[in-house]
XYZ file of N, CA and C in Angstrom:
642
model
N 103.665 92.629 85.637
C 105.161 92.644 86.545
C 104.830 93.457 87.484
N 105.956 92.912 88.456
C 105.924 93.476 89.821
C 107.477 94.068 90.137
N 107.146 95.330 90.717
C 108.717 96.174 90.858
C 108.567 96.809 92.280
N 109.644 97.004 92.579
C 109.624 97.509 94.032
C 109.904 99.007 93.843
N 109.483 99.722 94.761
C 110.326 101.425 94.904
C 110.714 101.525 96.112
N 111.894 102.534 96.109
C 112.363 102.942 97.547
C 112.667 104.363 98.024
N 111.649 104.931 99.040
C 111.627 106.083 99.505
C 112.780 105.833 100.556
N 113.991 106.896 100.403
C 115.125 106.615 100.899
C 115.099 107.636 101.562
N 114.708 107.794 102.859
C 115.114 109.268 103.698
C 116.328 109.477 104.543
N 116.520 110.825 104.619
C 117.869 111.240 105.387
C 117.326 112.883 106.003
N 118.312 113.049 106.906
C 118.496 113.916 107.723
C 119.333 115.021 107.695
N 119.305 116.161 107.035
C 120.330 117.044 106.949
C 120.140 118.331 106.997
N 121.063 119.230 107.903
C 120.654 120.468 107.874
C 119.239 121.053 108.665
N 118.688 120.091 109.451
C 117.767 120.201 110.241
C 116.282 119.780 109.392
N 116.589 119.285 108.491
C 115.311 119.010 107.689
C 115.306 117.549 106.977
N 113.996 116.921 106.875
C 113.975 115.591 106.363
C 113.759 115.763 104.951
N 114.776 114.472 104.523
C 114.803 114.911 103.027
C 114.569 113.660 102.468
N 114.544 113.643 101.432
C 114.260 112.018 100.529
C 114.829 112.369 99.196
N 115.253 111.218 98.636
C 116.598 110.838 97.596
C 115.573 110.382 96.369
N 115.435 111.394 95.228
C 114.965 111.185 94.047
C 115.938 111.556 92.967
N 115.500 111.329 91.697
C 116.245 111.634 90.670
C 115.898 111.625 89.478
N 116.573 111.776 88.111
C 115.522 112.075 86.484
C 115.389 110.318 86.303
N 114.261 110.309 86.010
C 113.931 108.937 85.234
C 115.140 108.628 83.907
N 115.940 107.755 83.946
C 116.613 107.204 82.512
C 115.939 106.222 82.021
N 114.932 106.233 82.125
C 114.463 105.085 80.713
C 112.795 105.561 80.417
N 112.207 105.375 79.372
C 110.979 105.310 78.961
C 110.184 104.494 79.699
N 108.938 105.083 79.518
C 107.886 105.866 79.647
C 108.758 107.163 80.829
N 108.332 108.425 80.513
C 108.773 109.625 81.713
C 110.112 109.639 81.723
N 110.703 109.651 80.983
C 112.475 109.532 80.859
C 113.104 111.468 81.058
N 113.699 111.501 81.985
C 113.834 112.841 82.530
C 113.196 113.290 83.380
N 111.940 112.692 83.744
C 111.356 112.930 84.985
C 111.687 113.062 86.549
N 111.374 113.623 87.537
C 111.637 112.763 88.767
C 110.992 112.098 88.997
N 111.798 111.219 90.252
C 111.167 109.937 90.244
C 112.241 109.119 91.593
N 111.318 108.476 92.247
C 111.742 107.587 93.232
C 113.027 106.779 92.550
N 113.624 105.758 93.360
C 114.809 104.821 92.822
C 114.118 103.317 92.980
N 113.711 102.498 91.764
C 113.563 101.332 92.073
C 113.701 100.201 91.002
N 112.925 99.094 90.809
C 113.305 98.086 89.991
C 112.572 96.952 89.850
N 112.584 96.530 88.968
C 112.087 95.250 88.883
C 112.212 93.991 89.651
N 111.928 93.247 90.068
C 111.535 91.984 91.204
C 112.212 90.655 90.296
N 113.340 90.340 90.977
C 113.636 89.228 89.815
C 112.780 87.794 90.019
N 112.912 86.913 89.252
C 112.229 85.885 89.188
C 112.791 84.752 90.392
N 113.836 84.788 91.190
C 114.427 83.934 92.330
C 114.517 85.126 93.459
N 113.938 86.244 93.607
C 113.864 86.716 94.591
C 112.757 87.169 95.529
N 112.527 87.403 96.400
C 111.534 88.488 97.119
C 111.434 89.668 96.665
N 109.959 90.356 97.163
C 109.910 91.660 96.863
C 110.938 92.580 98.442
N 110.935 91.809 99.640
C 111.957 92.318 100.317
C 113.349 92.357 99.917
N 113.719 91.326 99.404
C 115.093 90.776 98.491
C 115.416 91.662 97.889
N 114.495 92.154 96.862
C 114.514 92.845 95.475
C 114.674 94.345 96.051
N 113.929 94.949 97.602
C 114.174 96.132 97.859
C 115.588 96.336 98.504
N 116.127 95.508 99.103
C 117.178 95.366 99.943
C 118.480 95.536 99.051
N 118.418 94.755 97.768
C 119.218 94.871 96.452
C 119.478 96.138 95.888
N 117.995 96.752 95.696
C 118.101 97.852 95.225
C 118.518 99.243 96.201
N 118.491 98.963 97.666
C 119.125 100.032 98.298
C 120.486 99.929 98.066
N 121.038 98.997 98.463
C 122.605 98.228 98.041
C 123.373 98.887 96.782
N 122.699 98.473 95.937
C 122.964 99.288 94.202
C 123.048 100.779 94.556
N 122.014 101.756 94.914
C 121.962 102.937 94.900
C 123.152 103.527 96.287
N 123.150 103.075 97.427
C 123.573 103.651 98.130
C 124.967 102.633 98.592
N 125.011 101.626 98.044
C 126.655 100.923 99.027
C 126.404 100.322 100.291
N 124.889 100.741 100.969
C 124.676 99.912 102.089
C 123.833 99.023 102.367
N 124.276 98.266 103.511
C 123.661 97.192 103.953
C 123.073 97.309 105.145
N 122.266 96.268 105.478
C 121.452 96.257 106.535
C 120.669 97.774 107.035
N 120.241 97.929 105.940
C 119.240 99.301 106.216
C 118.348 99.224 107.129
N 117.502 99.945 107.660
C 116.392 100.072 108.249
C 115.187 100.527 107.199
N 114.664 99.297 106.896
C 113.697 99.210 105.916
C 112.230 98.945 106.115
N 111.331 99.699 105.962
C 109.811 98.834 106.015
C 109.000 99.416 104.619
N 107.802 98.151 105.010
C 107.001 98.280 103.398
C 105.909 99.338 104.025
N 105.859 100.355 102.869
C 104.982 101.154 102.898
C 103.116 100.689 102.357
N 103.495 99.565 101.619
C 102.187 99.288 100.840
C 102.262 98.927 99.521
N 100.856 98.370 98.890
C 101.043 97.682 97.631
C 100.414 98.913 96.487
N 100.829 99.345 95.546
C 100.562 100.211 94.935
C 100.164 99.798 93.421
N 98.542 99.132 92.634
C 98.388 98.744 91.785
C 97.191 99.188 90.627
N 96.910 100.557 90.878
C 96.118 100.999 89.926
C 96.436 100.683 88.546
N 95.253 100.357 87.808
C 95.551 99.568 86.620
C 96.422 100.649 85.614
N 96.215 101.908 85.453
C 96.818 103.395 85.229
C 98.168 103.769 85.812
N 98.544 103.192 86.397
C 99.911 103.814 87.215
C 100.638 103.964 86.455
N 100.493 103.254 85.599
C 102.140 102.779 84.957
C 101.630 102.833 83.328
N 102.199 104.319 82.281
C 101.826 104.398 80.974
C 102.117 103.808 80.294
N 103.509 103.119 80.604
C 103.683 101.811 79.683
C 103.553 100.447 79.769
N 103.740 99.502 81.030
C 103.057 98.125 81.080
C 102.151 98.236 82.312
N 101.319 97.159 82.814
C 100.700 96.856 83.510
C 101.847 96.254 84.759
N 102.113 97.529 85.543
C 103.118 97.015 86.484
C 102.417 97.725 88.300
N 102.811 96.154 88.743
C 102.177 96.256 90.510
C 103.606 96.757 90.995
N 103.592 97.824 92.191
C 104.772 98.353 92.843
C 104.382 98.018 94.394
N 105.453 97.569 95.048
C 105.372 97.170 96.198
C 106.139 98.369 96.703
N 106.162 99.472 97.828
C 106.896 100.411 98.344
C 107.788 100.302 99.618
N 108.606 100.622 99.725
C 109.310 100.677 101.178
C 110.216 102.386 101.254
N 110.005 102.235 102.511
C 110.691 103.566 103.016
C 112.028 102.911 103.762
N 113.039 103.706 103.573
C 114.267 103.767 104.188
C 115.249 104.566 105.107
N 115.518 104.416 106.355
C 116.109 105.295 107.070
C 117.543 105.409 106.809
N 118.435 106.441 106.455
C 119.958 106.560 106.439
C 120.131 107.696 107.157
N 121.707 107.676 107.336
C 122.182 108.668 108.058
C 123.515 109.312 106.512
N 122.526 110.346 106.366
C 123.264 111.067 105.119
C 124.687 111.457 105.285
N 125.352 111.363 106.355
C 127.143 111.279 106.294
C 127.390 109.498 106.063
N 126.537 108.684 105.802
C 127.447 107.367 105.633
C 126.742 107.311 104.127
N 126.353 108.098 102.990
C 126.061 107.677 102.331
C 127.249 108.201 100.997
N 127.867 107.167 100.241
C 128.599 107.238 99.449
C 128.390 108.272 98.250
N 129.046 109.358 97.936
C 128.859 110.452 97.120
C 129.026 110.281 95.800
N 130.053 109.190 95.997
C 130.565 108.530 94.679
C 129.033 108.042 93.933
N 128.388 107.271 94.934
C 127.099 106.561 93.956
C 126.117 107.482 93.783
N 126.374 108.482 94.672
C 125.126 109.916 94.619
C 125.275 110.232 92.995
N 126.849 110.634 92.625
C 126.654 111.264 91.561
C 126.633 110.066 90.294
N 127.122 109.277 90.378
C 126.756 108.119 89.594
C 125.192 107.895 89.095
N 124.447 108.164 90.279
C 122.769 107.824 90.147
C 122.017 109.133 89.619
N 122.642 110.105 89.872
C 122.101 111.290 89.640
C 121.424 111.703 90.589
N 121.825 111.390 91.980
C 120.601 111.451 93.124
C 120.619 112.768 93.769
N 119.825 113.003 94.131
C 119.251 114.472 94.519
C 118.814 114.122 96.190
N 119.148 114.881 97.213
C 118.330 114.914 98.323
C 117.662 116.026 98.203
N 116.093 115.952 98.746
C 115.331 116.914 98.239
C 114.517 117.073 99.977
N 114.087 117.991 100.170
C 113.432 118.800 101.485
C 112.158 118.254 101.391
N 111.429 117.331 102.086
C 109.707 116.886 101.670
C 109.286 117.837 101.887
N 109.214 118.981 102.019
C 108.123 120.528 102.160
C 108.242 120.717 100.715
N 109.588 119.891 99.923
C 109.238 120.904 98.502
C 109.971 119.806 97.599
N 108.804 118.956 97.425
C 108.952 117.640 96.581
C 108.476 117.895 94.899
N 109.243 118.261 94.107
C 108.660 118.304 92.778
C 107.636 117.037 92.370
N 106.730 117.436 91.319
C 106.111 116.447 90.729
C 106.896 115.017 90.548
N 106.724 114.072 91.101
C 107.415 113.245 90.846
C 106.380 112.034 89.386
N 107.339 110.855 89.057
C 106.557 110.294 87.943
C 105.574 109.314 88.420
N 104.527 109.069 87.902
C 103.228 108.053 88.439
C 102.912 108.807 89.157
N 102.573 107.753 90.539
C 101.963 107.730 91.865
C 103.152 108.009 92.606
N 104.154 108.440 92.633
C 105.574 108.342 93.431
C 105.347 109.161 94.177
N 104.703 110.361 94.306
C 104.111 111.587 95.555
C 103.718 111.076 96.266
N 102.096 110.137 95.996
C 101.312 109.880 96.713
C 102.251 108.561 97.740
N 103.075 107.883 97.164
C 104.056 106.841 98.281
C 104.742 107.694 99.182
N 105.393 108.758 98.555
C 106.094 109.436 99.782
C 105.626 110.032 100.744
N 104.326 110.539 100.443
C 103.422 111.191 101.495
C 102.911 109.967 102.301
N 102.508 108.470 102.148
C 102.305 107.756 102.387
C 103.354 107.229 103.585
N 104.572 107.319 103.180
C 105.550 106.554 103.820
C 105.884 107.521 105.166
N 105.842 109.106 104.802
C 105.892 110.144 105.860
C 104.672 109.865 106.906
N 103.772 109.532 106.698
C 102.572 109.134 107.639
C 102.748 108.252 108.356
N 103.353 106.885 107.730
C 103.681 105.965 108.865
C 104.830 105.984 109.236
N 105.895 107.387 109.386
C 106.949 107.133 110.087
C 106.453 108.409 111.001
N 105.472 109.266 110.652
C 105.147 109.886 112.034
C 104.744 109.440 112.912
N 104.149 108.246 112.348
C 103.000 107.420 113.867
C 104.126 106.547 114.489
N 105.278 106.068 113.584
C 105.955 105.279 114.491
C 107.146 105.891 115.275
N 107.110 106.984 115.217
C 108.672 107.519 115.720
C 107.962 108.313 116.979
N 106.617 108.315 117.146
C 106.230 108.564 118.428
C 106.614 107.322 119.630
N 106.368 106.442 119.339
C 106.391 105.011 120.151
C 107.629 103.984 119.634
N 108.637 103.955 118.508
C 109.839 103.397 118.398
C 110.940 104.397 117.733
N 111.944 103.894 118.435
C 113.001 104.502 118.156
C 114.074 104.595 116.635
N 113.173 104.778 115.939
C 113.678 104.755 114.042
C 114.192 105.661 114.070
N 114.357 107.169 114.637
C 115.145 108.216 114.201
C 116.288 107.901 114.496
N 116.842 107.394 115.147
C 118.871 107.341 115.316
C 119.187 106.437 114.412
N 118.276 105.886 113.458
C 118.748 105.423 111.753
C 119.407 107.166 111.270
N 118.840 108.135 111.635
C 118.762 109.337 110.519
C 119.886 109.882 111.009
N 120.382 109.432 112.295
C 121.493 110.144 113.252
C 122.573 109.937 113.273
N 123.839 110.722 113.593
C 124.982 109.670 113.664
C 124.952 109.013 114.753
N 126.290 108.144 115.130
C 125.958 107.394 116.629
C 125.968 108.736 118.006
N 126.706 109.335 117.772
C 126.916 110.664 118.935
C 125.929 111.923 118.493
N 125.234 112.609 119.123
C 124.325 113.308 118.743
C 123.596 114.277 120.103
N 123.875 115.645 119.718
C 123.050 116.437 121.046
C 121.461 116.552 121.076
N 121.087 116.484 122.379
C 119.383 116.540 122.383
C 118.700 117.714 121.244
N 119.363 118.718 121.113
C 119.125 119.709 119.975
C 118.665 119.237 118.833
N 119.860 118.462 118.409
C 119.657 117.622 117.064
C 118.676 116.776 116.743
N 118.423 115.863 118.195
C 117.179 114.959 118.318
C 115.851 115.450 118.187
N 116.022 116.789 119.084
C 114.734 117.105 118.847
C 114.344 118.245 117.559
N 115.458 118.363 116.796
C 115.299 119.003 115.377
C 114.614 117.728 114.211
N 115.363 116.805 114.897
C 114.756 115.532 114.161
C 113.279 114.978 113.892
N 113.001 115.378 115.701
C 111.364 114.811 115.453
C 110.474 115.812 114.935
N 111.003 117.459 114.773
C 110.411 118.265 114.779
C 110.280 118.081 112.557
N 111.281 117.558 112.327
C 111.207 117.282 111.089
C 110.392 116.494 110.276
N 110.456 115.294 110.918
C 109.710 114.156 110.745
C 107.955 114.761 111.268
N 107.664 115.227 111.996
C 106.321 115.745 112.354
C 105.580 117.000 111.759
N 106.830 117.760 111.222
C 106.312 118.847 110.931
C 105.919 120.027 111.688
N 106.313 119.792 112.897
C 106.172 121.213 113.609
C 107.164 121.091 114.852
N 106.920 122.664 115.327
C 107.777 122.787 116.545
C 107.518 122.074 117.745
N 108.559 121.464 118.749
C 108.011 121.100 119.768
C 108.442 121.707 121.131
N 107.851 121.800 122.216
C 108.171 122.387 123.011
C 109.289 121.874 123.872
N 110.194 122.691 123.963
C 111.628 122.132 124.220
C 111.506 121.349 125.523
N 110.935 121.766 126.772
C 110.831 121.330 127.680
C 110.201 120.149 128.383
N 109.007 119.697 127.674
C 108.381 118.683 127.313
C 109.117 117.678 126.459
N 109.930 117.934 125.162
C 110.645 116.992 124.961
C 111.669 116.475 125.912
N 112.541 117.293 126.115
C 113.751 116.854 127.375
C 113.464 115.843 128.661
N 112.059 116.461 129.186
C 111.409 115.412 130.418
C 111.136 114.438 129.949
N 110.632 113.901 128.317
C 110.308 112.896 128.093
C 111.720 111.872 127.731
N 112.614 112.818 127.041
C 114.065 111.950 126.814
C 114.349 111.925 127.868
N 114.466 112.482 129.041
C 115.155 111.866 130.395
C 114.506 110.698 130.962
N 113.017 110.368 130.589
C 111.842 109.085 131.184
C 112.442 108.211 129.747
N 113.500 108.063 129.137
C 114.077 106.949 127.956
C 115.129 106.369 128.627
N 114.980 105.051 129.298
C 116.365 104.753 129.672
C 117.290 104.507 128.462
N 116.720 104.416 127.771
C 117.964 103.496 126.228
C 118.746 104.937 125.580
N 118.514 106.041 125.975
C 118.765 107.551 125.382
C 120.222 107.676 126.850
N 121.338 107.121 126.215
C 122.577 107.538 127.136
C 123.182 108.359 127.035
N 123.536 109.489 127.909
C 124.529 110.553 127.805
C 125.883 109.586 128.179
N 127.074 110.785 127.436
C 128.317 110.450 127.164
C 129.196 111.575 127.988
N 130.267 111.231 127.996
C 131.195 112.010 128.527
C 131.744 113.096 127.705
N 131.449 113.074 126.745
C 132.178 113.729 125.398
C 131.346 114.929 125.027
N 131.602 115.926 124.637
C 131.119 117.321 124.113
C 131.068 117.650 122.850
N 130.094 118.331 122.495
C 130.391 119.011 120.859
C 130.189 120.791 121.197
N 131.440 120.960 120.524
C 131.555 122.604 120.743
C 131.815 123.507 119.035
N 131.089 122.606 118.576
C 130.792 122.659 116.800
C 129.930 124.388 117.434
N 129.062 124.563 117.937
C 128.057 125.833 118.061
C 128.326 126.557 119.167
N 129.227 126.429 120.347
C 129.898 127.392 121.135
C 130.925 126.698 121.992
N 131.435 127.304 122.931
C 132.608 127.576 123.421
C 132.334 126.731 124.865
N 130.834 126.651 125.055
C 130.882 125.734 126.379
C 130.293 124.339 125.736
N 129.297 124.302 124.520
C 129.736 122.985 124.217
C 128.131 122.254 124.857
N 128.007 120.923 124.145
C 126.395 120.382 124.221
C 127.270 119.120 124.608
N 126.066 118.541 125.241
C 126.494 117.057 125.936
C 125.929 116.085 124.778
N 126.834 114.685 124.188
C 126.344 114.150 123.206
C 126.034 112.606 123.676
N 124.933 112.337 123.400
C 124.039 111.226 123.608
C 124.315 110.439 122.664
N 124.196 109.023 123.135
C 124.057 108.487 121.734
C 122.406 106.958 122.422
N 122.091 106.132 121.059
C 121.340 104.887 121.624
C 121.693 104.038 121.862
N 121.182 103.406 123.291
C 121.802 101.923 123.559
C 120.763 101.128 123.337
N 121.002 100.330 122.018
C 119.900 99.545 121.583
C 119.683 98.179 122.791
N 120.804 98.037 123.236
C 120.889 96.563 124.551
C 120.065 96.968 125.875
N 120.087 98.433 125.853
C 119.066 98.724 126.950
C 117.738 98.866 126.379
N 117.538 99.044 125.810
C 116.400 99.044 124.769
C 115.764 97.770 124.700
N 116.464 96.976 124.273
C 115.877 95.583 123.596
C 115.453 94.808 125.320
N 116.486 95.205 126.372
C 116.033 94.583 127.630
C 114.898 95.297 128.198
N 114.511 96.335 127.707
C 113.494 96.863 128.395
C 112.096 96.078 128.796
N 111.392 95.683 129.393
C 110.154 94.969 128.737
C 109.135 95.766 128.039
N 109.359 96.930 128.673
C 108.315 97.925 128.171
C 108.333 98.537 127.045
N 109.491 97.828 126.040
C 109.394 98.296 124.655
C 109.884 97.253 123.760
N 110.025 97.413 122.508
C 110.033 95.909 121.329
C 110.629 96.682 120.407
N 111.283 96.068 120.083
C 112.066 97.000 118.313
C 111.148 96.009 117.473
């Protein structure tokens, strides 16, 4: 049997989080688990993953990348199941809370993930490693942020993904060299009267830059 497992990441309160829930079927009923499902006879694994993401989040066109195939003989105590894992990045603010309650889903800080069913912890760790490599060269992090963000928010995001502090001066210098991060005339005054400038990701500028490729 072939299944897909979805590692859904979100960014909230300056923490990188993953969506998990209690397993509703045997074997492993009640254990913490990723969300997934079996691949239908008339769909590809990519389509199955996209369908699973939509059912759980109500969101389409989600950024999704394959993590790998997990096929150890004894990985599932029920039947022989080969799973293809995907990680997805969503803006927590766009997630339908009704669906979250319906599925009993919870956001958990990646630094404090409980023991998950089968090899799901391994899937999550591999996904984080892939994301850490990719975020250094590709603008995937913007999928986790609202359309408008401050440079401080962007720095906190990179720190959360990379698992450590980043020098503020070097980070700002690097950001200024990126022609696809665009400063707007808007200001966020949530944390101070002076406020902080709001920025946005300019996908068109990124795609037109010969030095970059999505």
